[in-house]
Tab-separated table of C-alpha atoms in Angstrom:
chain	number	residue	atom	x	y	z
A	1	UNK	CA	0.000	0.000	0.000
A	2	UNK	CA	1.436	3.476	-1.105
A	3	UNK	CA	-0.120	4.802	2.445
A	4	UNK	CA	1.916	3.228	4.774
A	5	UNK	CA	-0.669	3.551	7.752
A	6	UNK	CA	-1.721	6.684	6.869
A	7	UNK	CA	-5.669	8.012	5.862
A	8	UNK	CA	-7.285	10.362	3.965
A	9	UNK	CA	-10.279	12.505	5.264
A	10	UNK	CA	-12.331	13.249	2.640
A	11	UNK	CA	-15.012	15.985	2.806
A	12	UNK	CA	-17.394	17.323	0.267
A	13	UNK	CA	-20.949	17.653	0.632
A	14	UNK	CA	-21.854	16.452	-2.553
A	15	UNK	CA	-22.335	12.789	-2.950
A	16	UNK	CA	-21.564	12.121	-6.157
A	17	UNK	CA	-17.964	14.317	-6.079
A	18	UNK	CA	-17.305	12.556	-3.049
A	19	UNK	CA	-17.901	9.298	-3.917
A	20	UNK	CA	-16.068	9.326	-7.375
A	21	UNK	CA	-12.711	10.948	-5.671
A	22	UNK	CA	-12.697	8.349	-2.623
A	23	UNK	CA	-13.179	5.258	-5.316
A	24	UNK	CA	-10.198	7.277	-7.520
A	25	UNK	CA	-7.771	7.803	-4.044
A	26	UNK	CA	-8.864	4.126	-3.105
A	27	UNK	CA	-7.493	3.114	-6.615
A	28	UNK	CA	-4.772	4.776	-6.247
A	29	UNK	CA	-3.740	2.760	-3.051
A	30	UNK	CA	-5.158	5.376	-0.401
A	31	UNK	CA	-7.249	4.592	2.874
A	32	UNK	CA	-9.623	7.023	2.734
A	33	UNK	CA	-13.065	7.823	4.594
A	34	UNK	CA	-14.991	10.051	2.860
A	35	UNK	CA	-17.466	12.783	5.189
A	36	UNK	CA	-20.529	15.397	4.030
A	37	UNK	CA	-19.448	18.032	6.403
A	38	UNK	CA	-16.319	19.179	8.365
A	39	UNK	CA	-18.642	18.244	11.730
A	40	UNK	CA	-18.814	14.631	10.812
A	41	UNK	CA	-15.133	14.665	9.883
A	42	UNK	CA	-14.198	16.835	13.197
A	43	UNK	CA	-14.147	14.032	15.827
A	44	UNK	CA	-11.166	11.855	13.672
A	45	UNK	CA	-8.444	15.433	13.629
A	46	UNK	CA	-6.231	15.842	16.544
A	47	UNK	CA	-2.402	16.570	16.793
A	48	UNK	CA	-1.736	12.948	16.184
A	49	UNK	CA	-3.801	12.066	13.318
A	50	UNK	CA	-2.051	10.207	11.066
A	51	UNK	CA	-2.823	11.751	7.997
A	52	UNK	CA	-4.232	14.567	5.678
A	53	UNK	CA	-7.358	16.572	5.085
A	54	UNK	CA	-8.976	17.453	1.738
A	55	UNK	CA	-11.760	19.682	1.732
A	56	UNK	CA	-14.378	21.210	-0.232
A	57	UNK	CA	-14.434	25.206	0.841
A	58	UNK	CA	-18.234	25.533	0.321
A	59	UNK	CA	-20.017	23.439	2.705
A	60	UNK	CA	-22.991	23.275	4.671
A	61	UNK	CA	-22.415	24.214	8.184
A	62	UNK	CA	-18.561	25.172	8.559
A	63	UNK	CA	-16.493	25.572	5.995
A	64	UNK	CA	-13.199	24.459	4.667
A	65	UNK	CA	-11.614	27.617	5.673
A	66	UNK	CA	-13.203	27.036	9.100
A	67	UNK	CA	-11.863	23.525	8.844
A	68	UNK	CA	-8.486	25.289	8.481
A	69	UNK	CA	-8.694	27.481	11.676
A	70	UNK	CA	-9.453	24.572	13.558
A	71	UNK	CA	-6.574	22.522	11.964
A	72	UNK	CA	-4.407	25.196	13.109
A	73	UNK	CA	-5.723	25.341	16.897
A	74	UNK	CA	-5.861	21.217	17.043
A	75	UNK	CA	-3.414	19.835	14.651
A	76	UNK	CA	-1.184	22.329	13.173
A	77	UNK	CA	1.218	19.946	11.280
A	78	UNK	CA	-1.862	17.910	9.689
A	79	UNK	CA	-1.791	18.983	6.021
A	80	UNK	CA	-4.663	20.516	4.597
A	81	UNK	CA	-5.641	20.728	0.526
A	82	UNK	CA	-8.535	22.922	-0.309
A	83	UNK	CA	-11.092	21.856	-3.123
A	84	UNK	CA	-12.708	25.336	-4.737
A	85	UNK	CA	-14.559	26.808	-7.339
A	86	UNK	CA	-13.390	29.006	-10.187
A	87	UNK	CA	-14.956	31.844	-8.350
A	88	UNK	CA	-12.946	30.829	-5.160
A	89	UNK	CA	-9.585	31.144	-6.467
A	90	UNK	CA	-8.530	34.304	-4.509
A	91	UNK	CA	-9.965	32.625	-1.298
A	92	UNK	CA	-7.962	29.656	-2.012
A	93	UNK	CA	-4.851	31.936	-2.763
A	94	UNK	CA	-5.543	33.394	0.897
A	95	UNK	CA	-6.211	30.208	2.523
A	96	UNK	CA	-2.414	29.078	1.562
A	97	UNK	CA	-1.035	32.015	2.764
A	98	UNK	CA	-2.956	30.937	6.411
A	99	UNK	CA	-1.302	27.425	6.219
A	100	UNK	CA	-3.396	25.322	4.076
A	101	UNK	CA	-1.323	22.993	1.973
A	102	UNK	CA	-2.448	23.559	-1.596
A	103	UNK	CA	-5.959	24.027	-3.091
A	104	UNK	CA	-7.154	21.808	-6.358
A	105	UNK	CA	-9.514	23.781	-8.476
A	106	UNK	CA	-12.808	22.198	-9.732
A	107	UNK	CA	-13.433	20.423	-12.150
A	108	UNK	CA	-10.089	18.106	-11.522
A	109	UNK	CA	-8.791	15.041	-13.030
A	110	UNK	CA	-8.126	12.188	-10.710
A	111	UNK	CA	-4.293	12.658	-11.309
A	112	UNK	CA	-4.320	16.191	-9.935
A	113	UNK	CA	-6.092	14.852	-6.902
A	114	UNK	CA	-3.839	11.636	-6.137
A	115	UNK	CA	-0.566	13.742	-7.137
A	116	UNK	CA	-1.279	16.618	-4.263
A	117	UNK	CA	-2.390	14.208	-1.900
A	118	UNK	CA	0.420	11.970	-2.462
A	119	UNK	CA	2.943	14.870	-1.455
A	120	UNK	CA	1.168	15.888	1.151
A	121	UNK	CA	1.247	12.224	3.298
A	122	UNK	CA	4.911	12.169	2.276
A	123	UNK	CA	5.000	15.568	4.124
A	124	UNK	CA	2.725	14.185	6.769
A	125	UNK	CA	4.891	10.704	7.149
A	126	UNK	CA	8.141	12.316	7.397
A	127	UNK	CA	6.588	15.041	10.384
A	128	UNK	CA	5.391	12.207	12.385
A	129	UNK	CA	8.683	10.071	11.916
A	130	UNK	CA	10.401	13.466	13.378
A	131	UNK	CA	8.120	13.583	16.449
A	132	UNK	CA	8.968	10.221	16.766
A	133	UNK	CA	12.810	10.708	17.056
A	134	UNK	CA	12.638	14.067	18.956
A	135	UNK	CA	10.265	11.539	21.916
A	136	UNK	CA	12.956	9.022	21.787
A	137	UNK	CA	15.722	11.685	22.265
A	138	UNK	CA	13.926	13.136	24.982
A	139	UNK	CA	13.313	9.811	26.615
A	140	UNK	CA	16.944	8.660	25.966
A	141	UNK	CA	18.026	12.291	27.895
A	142	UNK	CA	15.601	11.885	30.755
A	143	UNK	CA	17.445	8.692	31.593
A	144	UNK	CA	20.722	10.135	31.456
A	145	UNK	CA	20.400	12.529	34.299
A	146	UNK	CA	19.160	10.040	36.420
A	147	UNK	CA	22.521	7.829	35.715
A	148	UNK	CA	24.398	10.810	35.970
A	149	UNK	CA	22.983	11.613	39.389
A	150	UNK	CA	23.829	8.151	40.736
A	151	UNK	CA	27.265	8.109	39.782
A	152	UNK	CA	27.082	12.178	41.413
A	153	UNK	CA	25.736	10.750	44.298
A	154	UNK	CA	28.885	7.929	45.263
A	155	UNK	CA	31.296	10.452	43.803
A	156	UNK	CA	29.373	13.165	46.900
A	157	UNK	CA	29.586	9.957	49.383
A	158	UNK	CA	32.900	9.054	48.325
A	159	UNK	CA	33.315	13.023	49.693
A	160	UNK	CA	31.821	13.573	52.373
A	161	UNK	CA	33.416	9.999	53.596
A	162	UNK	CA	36.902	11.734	52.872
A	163	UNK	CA	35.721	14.858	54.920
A	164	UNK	CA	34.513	13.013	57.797
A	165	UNK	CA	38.147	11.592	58.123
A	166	UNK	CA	40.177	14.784	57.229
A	167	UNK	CA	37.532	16.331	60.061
A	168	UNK	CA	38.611	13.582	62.665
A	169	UNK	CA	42.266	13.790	61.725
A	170	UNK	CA	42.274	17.681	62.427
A	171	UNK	CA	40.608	16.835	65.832
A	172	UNK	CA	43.523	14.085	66.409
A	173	UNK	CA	45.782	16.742	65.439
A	174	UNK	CA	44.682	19.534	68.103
A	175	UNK	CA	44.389	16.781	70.824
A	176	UNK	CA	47.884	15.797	69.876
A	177	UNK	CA	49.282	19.546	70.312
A	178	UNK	CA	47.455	19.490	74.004
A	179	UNK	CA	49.101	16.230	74.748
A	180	UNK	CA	46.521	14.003	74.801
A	181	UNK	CA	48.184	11.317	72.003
A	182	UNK	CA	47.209	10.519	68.251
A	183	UNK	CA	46.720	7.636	67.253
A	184	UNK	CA	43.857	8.101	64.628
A	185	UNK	CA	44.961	9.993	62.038
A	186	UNK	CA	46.450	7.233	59.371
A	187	UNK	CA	43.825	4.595	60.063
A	188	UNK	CA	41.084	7.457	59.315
A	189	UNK	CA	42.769	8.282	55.966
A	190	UNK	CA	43.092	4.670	54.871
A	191	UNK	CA	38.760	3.745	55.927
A	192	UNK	CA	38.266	6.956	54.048
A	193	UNK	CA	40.329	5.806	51.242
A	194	UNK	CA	38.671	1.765	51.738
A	195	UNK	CA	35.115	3.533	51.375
A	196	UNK	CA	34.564	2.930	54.378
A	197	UNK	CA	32.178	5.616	56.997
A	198	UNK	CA	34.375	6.926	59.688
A	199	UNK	CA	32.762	8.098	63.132
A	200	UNK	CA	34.914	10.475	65.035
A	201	UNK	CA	33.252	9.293	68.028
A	202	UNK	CA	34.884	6.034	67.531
A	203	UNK	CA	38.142	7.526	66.697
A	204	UNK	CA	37.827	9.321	69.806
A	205	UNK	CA	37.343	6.301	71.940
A	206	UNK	CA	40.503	4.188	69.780
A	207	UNK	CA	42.521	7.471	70.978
């Protein structure tokens, strides 16, 4: 299938239009679900729909340009091909400049259709495979804080195990200026440099 998983939304109030292009799309390899008005077609487009839009400008209801506002509040990157009259042309013209992603003018052959909806899942296809990368880069940096932080974390042990025994060795150190014997300060040094905690308490009682 030239699709790949993605759809077509169809819309065009007129049955016979709309059924001829879906059959020609369909041909053409295309999974595509054809809808009379952009409120029927409204509940399938959000930010992740995995596909494109085309839609007739004149329609009961809301429009295609409405269609278009709303594609730009709820799924900005979904592309969006306008179908217009002769008399619509300038519209259309407009409409592009908005964000829509190309207009076909009626009457169209089948090959105009299928060629600008072709491009416009190839656009579609290669936005979503993007998403897709940036969530697994994101995911892939989340993690690498956290490993980060535990190798941070025994480096700050590692630390504050080495102050502990520089702490006890100063206290060793005074005690030995007042006289009162040292006998602490190498043994701290080497727990410290074992990994081992060091309690100056305990060093107090060895002295």
């Amino acid at each position: 299938m030239l699709n790949d998983g993605l759809q077509v939304l169809y819309i065009e109030d007129d049955e016979l239009v709309r059924r001829a292009s879906v059959q020609s799309l369909q041909l053409a390899g295309f999974d595509v679900v054809g809808h009379a008005s952009v409120e029927s077609a409204a509940k399938s487009i959000s930010a992740d729909f995995s596909g494109v839009i085309v839609s007739d400008i004149r329609l009961p209801g809301a429009s295609g340009l409405d269609l278009l506002a709303q594609c730009h509040e709820r799924a900005p990157d979904v592309p969006v091909i306008l179908v217009t009259g002769h008399g619509d042309i300038s519209m259309a013209v407009q409409a592009m400049r908005d964000g829509a992603y190309d207009f076909i003018e009626k009457p169209f052959a089948s090959e105009r259709l299928i060629e600008t909806v072709r491009r416009a899942l190839e656009r579609r296809k290669l936005v979503l495979e993007n998403n897709a990368l940036r969530r697994e880069l994101a995911g892939q940096n989340a993690v690498a804080p956290r490993i980060i932080g535990r190798t941070g974390h025994r480096a700050g042990a590692a630390a504050h195990r080495q102050h502990c025994a520089d702490g006890c060795v100063r206290a060793d150190q005074r005690r030995h200026r007042r006289g009162q014997g040292t006998h602490c300060a190498q043994p701290a040094r080497a727990l410290a440099a074992a990994g081992q905690t060091v309690y100056c308490g305990e060093l107090r009682r060895a002295a």
